mmCIF file of C-alpha atoms in Angstrom:
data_model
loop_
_atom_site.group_PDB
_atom_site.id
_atom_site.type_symbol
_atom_site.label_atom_id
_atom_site.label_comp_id
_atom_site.label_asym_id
_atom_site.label_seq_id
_atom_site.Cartn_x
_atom_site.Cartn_y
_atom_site.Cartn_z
ATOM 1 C CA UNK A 1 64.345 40.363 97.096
ATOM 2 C CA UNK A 2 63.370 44.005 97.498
ATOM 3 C CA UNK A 3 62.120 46.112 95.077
ATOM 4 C CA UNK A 4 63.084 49.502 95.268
ATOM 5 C CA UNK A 5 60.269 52.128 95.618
ATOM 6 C CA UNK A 6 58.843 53.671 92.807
ATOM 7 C CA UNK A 7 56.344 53.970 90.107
ATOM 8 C CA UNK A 8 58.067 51.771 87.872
ATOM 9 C CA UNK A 9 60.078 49.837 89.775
ATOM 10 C CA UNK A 10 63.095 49.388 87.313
ATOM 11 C CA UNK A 11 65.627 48.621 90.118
ATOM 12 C CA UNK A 12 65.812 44.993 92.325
ATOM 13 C CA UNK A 13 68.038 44.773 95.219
ATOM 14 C CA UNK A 14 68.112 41.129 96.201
ATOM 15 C CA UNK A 15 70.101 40.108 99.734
ATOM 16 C CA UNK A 16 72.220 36.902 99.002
ATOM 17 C CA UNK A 17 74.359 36.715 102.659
ATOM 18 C CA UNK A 18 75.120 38.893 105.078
ATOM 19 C CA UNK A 19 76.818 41.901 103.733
ATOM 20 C CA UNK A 20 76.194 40.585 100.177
ATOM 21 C CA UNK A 21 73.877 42.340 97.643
ATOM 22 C CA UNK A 22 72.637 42.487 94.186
ATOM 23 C CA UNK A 23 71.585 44.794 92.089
ATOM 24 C CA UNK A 24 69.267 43.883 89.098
ATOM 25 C CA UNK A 25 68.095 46.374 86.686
ATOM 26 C CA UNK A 26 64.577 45.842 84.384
ATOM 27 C CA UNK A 27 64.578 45.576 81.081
ATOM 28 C CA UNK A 28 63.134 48.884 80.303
ATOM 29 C CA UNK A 29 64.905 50.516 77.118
ATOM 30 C CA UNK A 30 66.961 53.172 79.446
ATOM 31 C CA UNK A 31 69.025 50.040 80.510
ATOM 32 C CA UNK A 32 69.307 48.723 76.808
ATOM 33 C CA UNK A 33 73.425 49.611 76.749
ATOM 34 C CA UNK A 34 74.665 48.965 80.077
ATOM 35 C CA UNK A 35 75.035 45.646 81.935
ATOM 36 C CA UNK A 36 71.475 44.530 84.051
ATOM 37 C CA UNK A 37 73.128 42.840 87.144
ATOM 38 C CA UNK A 38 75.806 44.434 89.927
ATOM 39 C CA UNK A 39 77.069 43.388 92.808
ATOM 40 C CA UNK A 40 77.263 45.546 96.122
ATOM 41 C CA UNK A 41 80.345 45.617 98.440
ATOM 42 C CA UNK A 42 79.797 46.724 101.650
ATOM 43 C CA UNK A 43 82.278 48.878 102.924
ATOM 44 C CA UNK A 44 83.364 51.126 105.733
ATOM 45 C CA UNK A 45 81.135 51.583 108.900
ATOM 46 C CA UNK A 46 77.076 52.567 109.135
ATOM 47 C CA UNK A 47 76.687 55.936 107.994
ATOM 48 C CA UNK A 48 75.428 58.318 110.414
ATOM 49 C CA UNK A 49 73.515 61.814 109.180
ATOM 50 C CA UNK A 50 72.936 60.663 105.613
ATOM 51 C CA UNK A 51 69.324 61.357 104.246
ATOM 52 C CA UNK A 52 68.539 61.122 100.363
ATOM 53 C CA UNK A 53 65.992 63.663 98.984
ATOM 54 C CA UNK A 54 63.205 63.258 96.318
ATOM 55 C CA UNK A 55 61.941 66.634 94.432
ATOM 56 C CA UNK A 56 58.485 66.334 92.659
ATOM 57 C CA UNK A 57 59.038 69.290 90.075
ATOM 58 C CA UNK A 58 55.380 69.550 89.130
ATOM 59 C CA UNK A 59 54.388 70.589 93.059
ATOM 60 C CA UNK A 60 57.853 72.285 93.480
ATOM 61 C CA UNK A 61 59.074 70.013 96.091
ATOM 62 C CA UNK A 62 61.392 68.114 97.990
ATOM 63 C CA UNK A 63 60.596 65.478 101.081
ATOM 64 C CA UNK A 64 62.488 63.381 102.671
ATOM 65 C CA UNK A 65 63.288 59.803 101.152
ATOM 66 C CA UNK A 66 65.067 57.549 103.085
ATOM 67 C CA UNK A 67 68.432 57.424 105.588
ATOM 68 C CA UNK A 68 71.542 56.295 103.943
ATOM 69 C CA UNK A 69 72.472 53.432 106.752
ATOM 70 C CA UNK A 70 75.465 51.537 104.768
ATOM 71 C CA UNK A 71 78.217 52.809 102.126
ATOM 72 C CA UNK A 72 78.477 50.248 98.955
ATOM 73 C CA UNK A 73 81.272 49.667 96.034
ATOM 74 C CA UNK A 74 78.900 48.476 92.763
ATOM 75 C CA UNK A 75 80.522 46.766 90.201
ATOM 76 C CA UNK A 76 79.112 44.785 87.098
ATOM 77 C CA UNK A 77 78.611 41.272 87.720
ATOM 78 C CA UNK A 78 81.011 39.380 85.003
ATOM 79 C CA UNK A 79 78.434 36.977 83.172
ATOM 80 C CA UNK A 80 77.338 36.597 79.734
ATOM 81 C CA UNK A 81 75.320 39.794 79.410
ATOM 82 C CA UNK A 82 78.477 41.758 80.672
ATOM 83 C CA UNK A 83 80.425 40.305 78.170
ATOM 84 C CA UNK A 84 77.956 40.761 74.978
ATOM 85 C CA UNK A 85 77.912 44.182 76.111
ATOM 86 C CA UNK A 86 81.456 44.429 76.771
ATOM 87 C CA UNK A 87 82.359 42.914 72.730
ATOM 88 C CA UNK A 88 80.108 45.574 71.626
ATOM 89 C CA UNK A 89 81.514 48.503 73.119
ATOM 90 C CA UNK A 90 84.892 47.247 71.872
ATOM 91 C CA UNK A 91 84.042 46.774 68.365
ATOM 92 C CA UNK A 92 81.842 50.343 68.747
ATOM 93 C CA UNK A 93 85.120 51.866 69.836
ATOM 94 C CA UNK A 94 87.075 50.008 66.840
ATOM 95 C CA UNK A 95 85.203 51.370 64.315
ATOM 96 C CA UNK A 96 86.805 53.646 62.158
ATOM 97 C CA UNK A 97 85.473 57.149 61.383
ATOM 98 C CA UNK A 98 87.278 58.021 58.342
ATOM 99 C CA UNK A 99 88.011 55.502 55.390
ATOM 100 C CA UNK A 100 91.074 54.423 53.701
ATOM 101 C CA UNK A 101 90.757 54.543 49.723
ATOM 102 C CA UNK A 102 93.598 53.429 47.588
ATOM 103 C CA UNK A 103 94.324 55.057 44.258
ATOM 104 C CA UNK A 104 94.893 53.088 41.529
ATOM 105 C CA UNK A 105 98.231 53.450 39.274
ATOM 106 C CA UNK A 106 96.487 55.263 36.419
ATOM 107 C CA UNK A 107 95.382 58.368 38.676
ATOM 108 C CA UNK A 108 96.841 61.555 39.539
ATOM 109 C CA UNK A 109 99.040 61.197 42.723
ATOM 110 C CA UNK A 110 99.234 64.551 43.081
ATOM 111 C CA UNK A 111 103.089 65.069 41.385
ATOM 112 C CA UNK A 112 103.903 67.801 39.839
ATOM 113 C CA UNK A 113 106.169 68.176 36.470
ATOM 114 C CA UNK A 114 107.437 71.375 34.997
ATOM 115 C CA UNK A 115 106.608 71.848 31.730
ATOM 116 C CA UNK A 116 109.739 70.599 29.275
ATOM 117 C CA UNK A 117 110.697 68.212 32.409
ATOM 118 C CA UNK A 118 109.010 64.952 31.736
ATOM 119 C CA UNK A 119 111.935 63.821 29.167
ATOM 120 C CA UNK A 120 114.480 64.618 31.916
ATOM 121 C CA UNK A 121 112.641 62.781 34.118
ATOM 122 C CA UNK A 122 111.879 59.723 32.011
ATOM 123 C CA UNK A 123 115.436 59.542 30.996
ATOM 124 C CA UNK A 124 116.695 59.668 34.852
ATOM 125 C CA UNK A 125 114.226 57.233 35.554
ATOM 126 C CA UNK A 126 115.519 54.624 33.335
ATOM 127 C CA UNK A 127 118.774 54.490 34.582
ATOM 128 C CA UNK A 128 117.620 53.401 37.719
ATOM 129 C CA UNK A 129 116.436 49.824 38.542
ATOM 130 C CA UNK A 130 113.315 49.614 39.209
ATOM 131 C CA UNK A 131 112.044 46.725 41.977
ATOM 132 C CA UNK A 132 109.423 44.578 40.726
ATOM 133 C CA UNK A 133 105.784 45.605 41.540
ATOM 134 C CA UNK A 134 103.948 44.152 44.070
ATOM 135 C CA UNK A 135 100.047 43.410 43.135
ATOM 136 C CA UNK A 136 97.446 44.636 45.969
ATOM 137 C CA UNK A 137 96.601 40.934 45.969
ATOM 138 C CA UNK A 138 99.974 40.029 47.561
ATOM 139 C CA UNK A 139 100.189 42.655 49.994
ATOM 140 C CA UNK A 140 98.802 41.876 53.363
ATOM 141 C CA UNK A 141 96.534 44.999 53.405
ATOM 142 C CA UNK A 142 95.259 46.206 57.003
ATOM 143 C CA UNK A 143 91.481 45.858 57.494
ATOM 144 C CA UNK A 144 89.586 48.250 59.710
ATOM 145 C CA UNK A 145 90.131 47.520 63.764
ATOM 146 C CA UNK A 146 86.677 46.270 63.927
ATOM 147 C CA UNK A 147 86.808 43.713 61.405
ATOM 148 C CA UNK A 148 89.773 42.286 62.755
ATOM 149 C CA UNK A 149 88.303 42.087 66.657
ATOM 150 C CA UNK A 150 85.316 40.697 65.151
ATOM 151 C CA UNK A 151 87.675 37.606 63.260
ATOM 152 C CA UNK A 152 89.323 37.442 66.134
ATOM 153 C CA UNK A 153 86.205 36.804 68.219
ATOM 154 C CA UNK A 154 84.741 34.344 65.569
ATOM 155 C CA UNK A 155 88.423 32.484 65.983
ATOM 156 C CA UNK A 156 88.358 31.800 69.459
ATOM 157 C CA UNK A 157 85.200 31.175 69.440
ATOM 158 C CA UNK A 158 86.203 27.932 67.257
ATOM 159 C CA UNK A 159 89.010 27.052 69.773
ATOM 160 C CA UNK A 160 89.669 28.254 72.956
ATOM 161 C CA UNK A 161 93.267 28.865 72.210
ATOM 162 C CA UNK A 162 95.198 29.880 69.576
ATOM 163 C CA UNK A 163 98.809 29.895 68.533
ATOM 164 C CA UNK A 164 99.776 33.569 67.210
ATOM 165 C CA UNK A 165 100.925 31.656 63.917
ATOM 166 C CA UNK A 166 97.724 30.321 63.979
ATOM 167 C CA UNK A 167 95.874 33.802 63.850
ATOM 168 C CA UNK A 168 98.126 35.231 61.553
ATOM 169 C CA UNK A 169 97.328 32.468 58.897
ATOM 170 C CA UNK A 170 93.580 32.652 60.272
ATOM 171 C CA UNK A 171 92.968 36.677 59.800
ATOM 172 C CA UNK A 172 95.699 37.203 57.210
ATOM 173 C CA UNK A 173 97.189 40.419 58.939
ATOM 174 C CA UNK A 174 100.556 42.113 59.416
ATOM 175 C CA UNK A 175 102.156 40.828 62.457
ATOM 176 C CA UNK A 176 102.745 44.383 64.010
ATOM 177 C CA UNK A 177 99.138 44.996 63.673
ATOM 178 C CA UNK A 178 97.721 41.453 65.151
ATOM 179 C CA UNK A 179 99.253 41.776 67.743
ATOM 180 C CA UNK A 180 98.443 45.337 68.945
ATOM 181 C CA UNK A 181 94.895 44.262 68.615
ATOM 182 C CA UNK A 182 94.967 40.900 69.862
ATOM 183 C CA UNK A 183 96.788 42.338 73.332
ATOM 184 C CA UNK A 184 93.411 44.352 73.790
ATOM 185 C CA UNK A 185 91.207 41.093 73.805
ATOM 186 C CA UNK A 186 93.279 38.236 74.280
ATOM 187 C CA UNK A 187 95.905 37.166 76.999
ATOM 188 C CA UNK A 188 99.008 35.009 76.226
ATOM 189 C CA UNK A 189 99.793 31.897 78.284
ATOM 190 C CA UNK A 190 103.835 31.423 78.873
ATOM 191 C CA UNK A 191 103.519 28.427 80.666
ATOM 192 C CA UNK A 192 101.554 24.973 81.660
ATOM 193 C CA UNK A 193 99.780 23.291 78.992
ATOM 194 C CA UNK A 194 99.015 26.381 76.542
ATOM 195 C CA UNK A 195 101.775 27.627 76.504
ATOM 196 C CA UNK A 196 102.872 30.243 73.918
ATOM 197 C CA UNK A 197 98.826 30.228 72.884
ATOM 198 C CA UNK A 198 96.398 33.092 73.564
ATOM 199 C CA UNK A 199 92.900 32.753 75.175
ATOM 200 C CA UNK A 200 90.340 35.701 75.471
ATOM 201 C CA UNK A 201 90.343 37.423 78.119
ATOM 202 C CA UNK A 202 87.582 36.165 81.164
ATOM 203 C CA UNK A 203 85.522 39.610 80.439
ATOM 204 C CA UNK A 204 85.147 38.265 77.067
ATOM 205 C CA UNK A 205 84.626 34.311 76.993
ATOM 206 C CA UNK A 206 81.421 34.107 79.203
ATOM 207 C CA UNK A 207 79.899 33.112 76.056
ATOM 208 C CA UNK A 208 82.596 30.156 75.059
ATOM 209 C CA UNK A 209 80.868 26.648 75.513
ATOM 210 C CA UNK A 210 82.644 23.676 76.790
ATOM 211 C CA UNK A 211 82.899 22.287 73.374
ATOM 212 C CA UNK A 212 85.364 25.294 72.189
ATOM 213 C CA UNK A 213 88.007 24.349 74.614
ATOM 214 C CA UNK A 214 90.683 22.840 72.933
ATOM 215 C CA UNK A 215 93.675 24.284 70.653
ATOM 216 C CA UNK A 216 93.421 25.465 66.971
ATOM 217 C CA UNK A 217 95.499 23.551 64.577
ATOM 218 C CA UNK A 218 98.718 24.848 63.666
ATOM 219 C CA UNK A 219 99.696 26.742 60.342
ATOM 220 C CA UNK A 220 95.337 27.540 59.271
ATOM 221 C CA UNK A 221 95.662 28.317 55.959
ATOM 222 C CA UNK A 222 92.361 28.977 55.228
ATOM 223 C CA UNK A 223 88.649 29.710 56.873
ATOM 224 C CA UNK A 224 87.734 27.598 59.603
ATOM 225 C CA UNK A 225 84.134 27.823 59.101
ATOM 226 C CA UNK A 226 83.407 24.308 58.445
ATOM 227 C CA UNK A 227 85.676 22.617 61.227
ATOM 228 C CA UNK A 228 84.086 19.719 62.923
ATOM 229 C CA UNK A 229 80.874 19.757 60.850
ATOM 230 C CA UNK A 230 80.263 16.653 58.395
ATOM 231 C CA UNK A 231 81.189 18.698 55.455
ATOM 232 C CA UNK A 232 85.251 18.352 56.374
ATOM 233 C CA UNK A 233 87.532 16.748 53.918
ATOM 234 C CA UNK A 234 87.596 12.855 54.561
ATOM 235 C CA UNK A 235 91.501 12.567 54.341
ATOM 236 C CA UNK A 236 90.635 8.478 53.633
ATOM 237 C CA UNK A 237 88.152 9.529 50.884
ATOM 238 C CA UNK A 238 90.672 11.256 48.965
ATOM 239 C CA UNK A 239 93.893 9.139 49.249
ATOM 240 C CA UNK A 240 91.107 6.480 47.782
ATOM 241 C CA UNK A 241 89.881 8.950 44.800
ATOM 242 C CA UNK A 242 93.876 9.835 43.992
ATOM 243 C CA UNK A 243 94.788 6.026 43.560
ATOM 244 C CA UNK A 244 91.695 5.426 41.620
ATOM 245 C CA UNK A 245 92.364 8.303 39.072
ATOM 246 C CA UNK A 246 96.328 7.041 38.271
ATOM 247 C CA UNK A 247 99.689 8.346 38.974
ATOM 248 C CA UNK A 248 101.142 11.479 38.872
ATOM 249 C CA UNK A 249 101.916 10.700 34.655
ATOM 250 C CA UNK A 250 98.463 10.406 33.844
ATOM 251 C CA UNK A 251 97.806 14.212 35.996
ATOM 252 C CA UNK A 252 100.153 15.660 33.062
ATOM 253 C CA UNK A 253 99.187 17.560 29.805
ATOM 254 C CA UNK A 254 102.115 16.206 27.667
ATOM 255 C CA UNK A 255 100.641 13.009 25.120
#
């Protein structure tokens, strides 16, 4: 390991192999949004003529610092870190900056009647047939971008994979819309044993545990928050409590 020179010393260069380096940064707060550990790739032959400066601006000036010997490619190291920061940045970038407000059907829309019109207008109105109104609560309304990345997230990290039925019943969004998003985070497997199922992509499931490998169950109708903890619905418990309260005649109303 060599520490780069400094006051501070923010920067570790550690030597793994031959022609294999890493770059670790320190936790000081000018690192706080970008990933702490790179990895160096050598390339191209030993530089020749290549001198980094240093200019101390209280003194008003420059010495020599060291001779550039070797050319590099650095590129974050894909681990956890990486990949908090990573889902971050994403939902950052999600987030809208304006927000949608939906009028309700007793406010001005903005139409404008002439004077004298309204009756003409009410009368043409009623000879047409009108569809029946659809309630906000059956609509499948669109939540903001970074709402939906962050269900998404909080899905797979449940189960590994996903069917896109699955998600649909899980987030409750229009298809269109799912799967715009979901083609930004997730990958879909069309073959082998997932097949037809979506995983996260690797920048994004460094933080999956073993445990969350398996396949969500098919047709989720509602929140998975309580799958696999002791607080599930016994199956056994309430076949036993239906035969024990009587048949379907006893469920009704009529005497």
């Amino acid at each position: 390991m060599f520490p780069l020179k400094g006051k501070n010393r923010l920067i570790k260069l550690i030597f793994i192999l031959p022609f294999q380096y890493k770059l670790i940064l320190s936790d000081h707060e000018r690192y706080e949004d970008i990933p702490k550990e790179y990895e160096l790739d050598v390339i191209g032959q030993q530089m020749h003529s290549n001198y980094c400066f240093c200019e101390d601006r209280n003194i008003n000036s420059v010495s020599l610092s060291s001779t550039v010997t070797g050319n590099f490619n650095i590129r974050p190291s894909v681990n956890a870190d990486y990949s908090k920061k990573l889902r971050e940045r994403t939902l950052l970038a999600a987030k809208p900056e304006r927000t949608i407000r939906f009028l309700e059907e007793n406010e001005n829309r903005g139409a404008y009647v002439p004077p004298g019109q309204s009756t003409v207008v009410d009368k043409f109105s009623s000879l047409v047939p009108k569809k029946p109104k659809v309630t906000m609560e059956q609509k499948t309304t669109r939540i903001p971008k970074n709402e939906l990345i962050d269900s998404l997230f909080g899905a797979f990290e449940k189960f590994a994979y996903w069917t896109f039925k699955g998600l649909k019943d899980y987030v409750k969004q229009p298809e269109s819309y799912l799967k715009e998003v979901l083609n930004e985070i997730a990958i879909l497997d069309k073959k082998g044993h997932y097949n037809n199922c979506y995983h996260l992509k690797p920048e994004y499931s460094q933080n999956i545990s073993a445990e969350t490998v398996s396949v969500a169950p098919q047709g989720v109708e509602v929140s998975l928050e309580n799958v696999g903890n002791e607080e599930d619905y016994s199956y056994e418990a309430l076949e036993n409590e239906y035969e024990a309260g009587g048949s379907d005649e006893d469920l009704s109303d009529d005497p």
